[in-house]
Every structure is written in structure tokens, then in C-alpha cells.
Amino acid sequence: MEKDEIKTSKCTKCGDVMILVHHKFKPPKKGDVAGWKLVKLLLDNGFRFRPVYTRIDKNILLKVNYPKTLEEAKEFIKQYKPD
């Protein structure tokens, strides 16, 4: 499987499509509507919750934290959207 290949499968309970995300992804609680909107926005923009890095020097990368709000997510997407 290619690094950026999107893997999907169907949920065995509801039949909806599931998207494979990074193994360290921590989903919001079931009733956290804002949290799930944030997850959907990021998934719709190509983020699979893999680590994201920004270059701060020629040979130095700094790991970037994922956004915690929809407002932060808009800027995050502009800056780090996968190709």
C-alpha cells in the first residue's frame, strides 16, 4: 500500500464506509458533535491523522499538533493540506 493511498472498508454494524486513519488517532466521545465535525473536516481535506511536520531549518523538522477547534482547523488546512 502506498503511503498516501486511501484505504476504505464498510462498517460491519451500519454498512457505511470507514476510512483507515493513523493507529494513534483518538476519536472524540460519541456525543461530541463539534469534535466529530472537526474530524470530518480534516478527513474531507485529506488528513488521516498521521504526523504532520513543518520545516524550521534545512535539516530540522518540527512536529505540528492537530487543531482542536474548527477555527484552528481552517488555518491548519491552508498551511498543511496534503498534495
Steps between C-alpha positions, in 0.01 A plus 500: 500500500630843406555744787227738383260240359156525659376169632130459567273219608141463614389509862373162610228665714351772278650435155639853461847553357784508752830676432832363624673756721824500698510244780550773764179684402280564803136552403284755681236371738180379336300811599772756414334650192762776454781245532347279230449802271870576542594139416275505191647831379854367534418167333319679215818702443730201478632473855514147638640600838853404412770724648540836324834680495615848408854582393661753733853469359676318218525171692257560785133403503258586777193288567178704479204438732164436340242776556253480786231731358335558162648851489854366554431230241435751222850646538653154551345378173628803307850450632540120500249354253646184342577513127 
